[in-house]
Tab-separated table of C-alpha atoms in Angstrom:
chain	number	residue	atom	x	y	z
A	1252	MET	CA	129.650	102.535	32.124
A	1253	THR	CA	128.163	106.072	33.448
A	1254	ASP	CA	129.879	105.879	36.487
A	1255	THR	CA	133.509	105.017	36.346
A	1256	PRO	CA	135.105	103.751	39.382
A	1257	SER	CA	137.502	105.982	40.952
A	1258	ASN	CA	139.747	103.705	43.314
A	1259	MET	CA	140.829	100.067	43.702
A	1260	PHE	CA	137.904	99.389	46.168
A	1261	GLU	CA	135.532	100.531	43.731
A	1262	TRP	CA	136.823	98.690	40.874
A	1263	ILE	CA	136.760	95.387	43.104
A	1264	VAL	CA	133.006	95.961	43.839
A	1265	PHE	CA	132.274	96.924	40.229
A	1266	LEU	CA	134.091	93.831	38.770
A	1267	ALA	CA	132.800	91.436	41.309
A	1268	THR	CA	129.281	92.642	40.542
A	1269	LYS	CA	129.486	93.009	36.727
A	1270	TYR	CA	131.044	89.692	36.354
A	1271	ALA	CA	129.355	87.819	39.209
A	1272	GLY	CA	127.929	85.253	36.955
A	1273	MET	CA	131.358	84.430	35.289
A	1274	PHE	CA	133.095	84.152	38.703
A	1275	LEU	CA	130.028	81.887	39.963
A	1276	ASP	CA	130.617	79.769	36.925
A	1277	GLY	CA	134.296	79.702	37.318
A	1278	THR	CA	133.667	78.628	41.058
A	1279	LYS	CA	131.546	75.736	40.046
A	1280	ILE	CA	134.176	74.430	37.493
A	1281	THR	CA	136.813	74.671	40.049
A	1282	LEU	CA	134.929	72.830	42.652
A	1283	TYR	CA	133.950	70.324	39.823
A	1284	VAL	CA	137.266	69.571	38.682
A	1285	ALA	CA	138.833	69.556	42.399
A	1286	VAL	CA	136.303	67.318	43.960
A	1287	VAL	CA	136.036	64.896	40.911
A	1288	GLY	CA	139.523	64.489	40.175
A	1289	THR	CA	140.390	64.238	44.010
A	1290	ILE	CA	138.001	61.572	44.621
A	1291	LEU	CA	139.020	59.437	41.700
A	1292	GLY	CA	142.845	60.362	42.562
A	1293	PHE	CA	142.150	58.874	45.959
A	1294	VAL	CA	140.829	55.755	44.453
A	1295	LEU	CA	143.865	55.459	42.088
A	1296	GLY	CA	146.217	56.266	44.967
A	1297	TYR	CA	144.768	53.549	47.164
A	1298	VAL	CA	145.268	50.874	44.175
A	1299	VAL	CA	148.896	52.082	43.488
A	1300	GLY	CA	149.636	52.137	47.295
A	1301	ILE	CA	148.250	48.464	47.764
A	1302	ILE	CA	150.247	47.230	44.948
A	1303	GLN	CA	153.361	48.909	46.188
A	1304	ASP	CA	152.763	47.279	49.598
A	1305	ILE	CA	152.339	43.751	48.143
A	1306	SER	CA	155.268	41.617	49.323
A	1307	ILE	CA	156.824	38.990	47.177
A	1308	ASN	CA	157.293	35.703	48.785
A	1309	LYS	CA	160.113	33.022	48.154
A	1310	GLU	CA	157.502	30.274	47.880
A	1311	ASP	CA	155.391	32.000	45.246
A	1312	PHE	CA	155.291	30.705	41.838
A	1313	ILE	CA	157.831	32.362	39.296
A	1314	LEU	CA	154.914	33.771	37.080
A	1315	LYS	CA	153.157	35.329	40.510
A	1316	LYS	CA	156.588	36.906	41.222
A	1317	GLY	CA	156.643	38.169	37.681
A	1318	ILE	CA	153.394	39.690	37.562
A	1319	ILE	CA	153.704	41.466	40.984
A	1320	LYS	CA	157.235	42.820	40.096
A	1321	PHE	CA	155.841	44.040	36.685
A	1322	PHE	CA	153.078	45.991	38.521
A	1323	LYS	CA	155.378	47.341	40.871
A	1324	ILE	CA	157.634	48.848	38.235
A	1325	ILE	CA	154.915	50.534	36.377
A	1326	CYS	CA	153.524	51.943	39.737
A	1327	ALA	CA	157.002	53.068	40.439
A	1328	ILE	CA	157.662	54.826	37.313
A	1329	TYR	CA	154.129	56.256	37.235
A	1330	VAL	CA	154.720	57.725	40.783
A	1331	GLU	CA	158.290	59.027	39.861
A	1332	LEU	CA	156.766	60.848	36.692
A	1333	PHE	CA	153.902	62.579	38.345
A	1334	ARG	CA	155.747	63.649	41.429
A	1335	GLY	CA	158.646	64.721	39.699
A	1336	THR	CA	156.840	67.072	37.171
A	1337	PRO	CA	154.824	70.233	37.417
A	1338	MET	CA	150.934	69.897	37.140
A	1339	ILE	CA	151.046	72.837	34.468
A	1340	VAL	CA	153.433	70.813	32.325
A	1341	GLN	CA	151.434	67.435	32.748
A	1342	GLY	CA	148.194	69.498	31.572
A	1343	MET	CA	149.862	70.584	28.490
A	1344	ILE	CA	151.511	67.101	27.790
A	1345	VAL	CA	148.004	65.370	28.293
A	1346	TYR	CA	145.809	67.787	26.496
A	1347	TYR	CA	147.927	68.484	23.680
A	1348	GLY	CA	149.502	65.285	23.524
A	1349	LEU	CA	146.117	63.391	23.329
A	1350	ARG	CA	144.731	65.767	20.716
A	1351	GLN	CA	147.871	65.440	18.561
A	1352	ALA	CA	147.285	61.690	18.619
A	1353	GLY	CA	143.821	61.990	17.370
A	1354	VAL	CA	141.960	61.776	20.608
A	1355	GLU	CA	139.206	64.550	21.012
A	1356	ILE	CA	139.312	65.497	24.561
A	1357	GLY	CA	138.054	68.490	26.073
A	1358	PRO	CA	139.747	71.016	28.518
A	1359	ILE	CA	137.496	70.157	31.750
A	1360	PHE	CA	138.127	66.383	30.954
A	1361	ALA	CA	141.768	66.583	30.446
A	1362	GLY	CA	141.869	68.958	33.582
A	1363	ILE	CA	140.098	66.316	35.573
A	1364	LEU	CA	142.365	63.672	34.201
A	1365	VAL	CA	145.669	65.526	35.153
A	1366	THR	CA	144.151	66.008	38.437
A	1367	VAL	CA	143.330	62.453	39.237
A	1368	LEU	CA	146.708	61.236	37.772
A	1369	ASN	CA	148.531	63.786	39.944
A	1370	THR	CA	146.715	63.159	43.000
A	1371	GLY	CA	146.966	59.339	42.796
A	1372	ALA	CA	150.761	59.780	42.556
A	1373	TYR	CA	150.909	61.763	45.836
A	1374	MET	CA	148.193	59.671	47.344
A	1375	ALA	CA	150.022	56.319	46.542
A	1376	GLU	CA	152.896	57.255	48.897
A	1377	THR	CA	150.830	58.448	51.562
A	1378	VAL	CA	148.490	55.204	51.513
A	1379	ARG	CA	151.715	52.892	51.616
A	1380	ALA	CA	152.992	55.058	54.557
A	1381	GLY	CA	149.602	54.578	56.199
A	1382	ILE	CA	149.552	50.766	55.552
A	1383	LYS	CA	153.012	50.536	56.944
A	1384	SER	CA	152.013	52.357	60.182
A	1385	ILE	CA	149.633	49.534	61.113
A	1386	ASP	CA	151.269	46.917	63.457
A	1387	ARG	CA	152.114	43.792	61.724
A	1388	GLY	CA	150.890	41.893	64.750
A	1389	GLN	CA	147.262	42.808	63.657
A	1390	LYS	CA	147.989	41.160	60.211
A	1391	GLU	CA	149.417	38.061	61.794
A	1392	GLY	CA	146.465	37.851	64.250
A	1393	ALA	CA	143.706	38.037	61.284
A	1394	TRP	CA	145.741	35.499	59.313
A	1395	SER	CA	145.945	33.210	62.407
A	1396	LEU	CA	141.942	33.519	62.395
A	1397	GLY	CA	141.903	32.201	58.878
A	1398	MET	CA	141.471	35.398	56.914
A	1399	SER	CA	143.376	35.656	53.589
A	1400	PRO	CA	145.870	38.454	52.954
A	1401	LEU	CA	143.552	40.143	50.612
A	1402	LEU	CA	140.492	40.086	53.122
A	1403	THR	CA	143.037	41.335	55.972
A	1404	MET	CA	143.906	44.126	53.957
A	1405	PHE	CA	140.331	45.284	53.365
A	1406	LYS	CA	138.970	44.338	56.626
A	1407	VAL	CA	141.664	45.207	59.073
A	1408	VAL	CA	144.559	47.229	57.428
A	1409	LEU	CA	142.657	49.700	55.190
A	1410	PRO	CA	140.095	50.836	57.432
A	1411	GLN	CA	142.769	51.810	60.203
A	1412	ALA	CA	144.955	53.417	57.575
A	1413	PHE	CA	142.194	55.402	56.119
A	1414	LYS	CA	141.824	56.981	59.411
A	1415	ASN	CA	145.455	57.711	59.721
A	1416	ILE	CA	145.831	59.641	56.396
A	1417	ILE	CA	142.640	61.549	56.717
A	1418	PRO	CA	144.606	64.825	57.434
A	1419	GLU	CA	146.661	64.270	54.353
A	1420	MET	CA	143.644	63.626	52.325
A	1421	ALA	CA	142.252	66.961	53.493
A	1422	ASN	CA	145.436	68.626	52.397
A	1423	THR	CA	145.597	67.073	48.944
A	1424	PHE	CA	142.025	68.432	48.306
A	1425	LEU	CA	142.916	71.857	49.230
A	1426	THR	CA	145.919	71.839	47.205
A	1427	ASN	CA	143.850	70.344	44.296
A	1428	LEU	CA	141.428	73.396	44.804
A	1429	LYS	CA	144.185	76.037	44.353
A	1430	MET	CA	146.205	73.995	41.754
A	1431	THR	CA	143.153	73.879	39.387
A	1432	SER	CA	144.472	77.476	38.557
A	1433	VAL	CA	147.325	76.163	36.462
A	1434	LEU	CA	144.628	74.328	34.179
A	1435	ASN	CA	143.905	77.782	32.557
A	1436	VAL	CA	146.548	76.864	30.213
A	1437	ILE	CA	144.669	74.334	28.346
A	1438	GLY	CA	141.331	76.489	28.611
A	1439	VAL	CA	139.672	75.352	31.467
A	1440	SER	CA	137.487	78.070	32.548
A	1441	GLU	CA	138.178	77.943	36.357
A	1442	LEU	CA	138.472	80.918	38.570
A	1443	PHE	CA	141.956	82.132	37.388
A	1444	LEU	CA	140.888	82.247	33.578
A	1445	VAL	CA	137.708	83.960	34.552
A	1446	ALA	CA	139.658	86.794	36.579
A	1447	LYS	CA	142.109	87.099	33.587
A	1448	THR	CA	139.394	87.627	31.294
A	1449	ALA	CA	137.380	90.202	33.465
A	1450	GLY	CA	140.388	92.072	34.357
A	1451	GLY	CA	141.475	92.231	30.745
A	1452	THR	CA	138.323	94.054	29.839
A	1453	TYR	CA	139.454	97.126	31.897
A	1454	TYR	CA	143.049	96.357	32.315
A	1455	LYS	CA	142.213	95.920	36.286
A	1456	TYR	CA	144.039	92.794	36.578
A	1457	PHE	CA	144.902	93.449	40.162
A	1458	GLU	CA	141.474	94.086	41.374
A	1459	ALA	CA	140.215	91.069	39.320
A	1460	TYR	CA	142.887	88.789	41.198
A	1461	LEU	CA	141.863	90.035	44.649
A	1462	VAL	CA	138.226	89.035	43.938
A	1463	ILE	CA	139.163	85.407	43.172
A	1464	ALA	CA	141.676	85.488	46.003
A	1465	VAL	CA	138.787	86.048	48.390
A	1466	ILE	CA	136.785	83.446	46.681
A	1467	TYR	CA	139.658	80.840	47.189
A	1468	LEU	CA	140.190	81.939	50.668
A	1469	VAL	CA	136.540	81.372	51.621
A	1470	LEU	CA	136.313	78.164	49.896
A	1471	CYS	CA	139.567	76.807	51.766
A	1472	PHE	CA	138.335	78.086	55.049
A	1473	VAL	CA	134.964	76.272	54.618
A	1474	PHE	CA	136.446	72.912	53.542
A	1475	THR	CA	139.180	73.042	56.344
A	1476	ARG	CA	136.481	73.476	58.974
A	1477	LEU	CA	134.285	70.750	57.239
A	1478	PHE	CA	137.392	68.164	57.233
A	1479	THR	CA	138.174	69.090	60.801
A	1480	PHE	CA	134.727	68.289	61.827
A	1481	ILE	CA	134.684	64.866	59.818
A	1482	GLU	CA	138.013	64.029	61.396
A	1483	LYS	CA	136.750	64.645	64.889
A	1484	LYS	CA	133.791	62.343	64.150
A	1485	ILE	CA	135.752	59.522	62.952
A	1486	ALA	CA	138.277	59.880	65.771
A	1487	GLY	CA	135.216	59.359	68.239
A	1488	LYS	CA	134.930	60.352	71.892
A	1489	LYS	CA	138.085	60.880	73.870
A	1490	ASP	CA	136.464	60.407	77.324
A	1491	TYR	CA	136.297	56.604	77.009
A	1492	VAL	CA	137.409	54.000	79.562
A	1493	LEU	CA	139.141	51.098	78.652
A	1494	ALA	CA	137.382	47.718	79.690
A	1495	VAL	CA	140.458	46.622	81.563
A	1496	GLU	CA	140.650	49.692	83.653
A	1497	TYR	CA	136.803	49.638	84.282
A	1498	MET	CA	137.111	45.988	85.800
A	1499	GLU	CA	140.136	46.801	87.695
A	1500	ASP	CA	138.244	49.792	89.419
A	1501	GLY	CA	135.681	47.094	90.598
A	1502	LYS	CA	132.899	49.087	88.771
């Protein structure tokens, strides 16, 4: 290096330029783990949330009651475990635990797996709350039309519940985007590990972390605006007029 940076700002520019490729790769891996882990976590959360919402009726067969109760207990234990422990600890246990058990697993796959399980646990409670927010009269109306409870869940309840929990889904994704930084402990080459490597070369950790702070800020800003746009599109127009009001006005 011929021209040594003389102040903090020059070091920030120098590190961002010299390790631009590493920061770009770290950003890609961060987005990959966050997006894939969050999407699959949403699916898992929906399944667990639906299971937790299943009612056990007195007229059900004993076997059916036993099966439903068994899965409810499994889901409850799963949710408590992953909501009650830090993600960084979960990453260590999943990665090193599986490898110790003889399962060859890469850091990125382990990171995605942890993100899925963590997201699923939090989304399960959100989905269950979203389902509970739907008026029971709508379910009874669907049943009176001959729809089965399962069909009612997928045709009537879940579409409305999905709309209600979109803000929480967006928050969960943004949280996962930032929480991928803890996965550096198992060797995932995301932004934090890249900054640690770049900063360690010249012992300029502060400047390197400022670089990724800006990257995280930009990513969160862009995705926040994107989710807000999607939420408004799904909500539809607010200037509609109810048919009843329209008829009363004689128009």
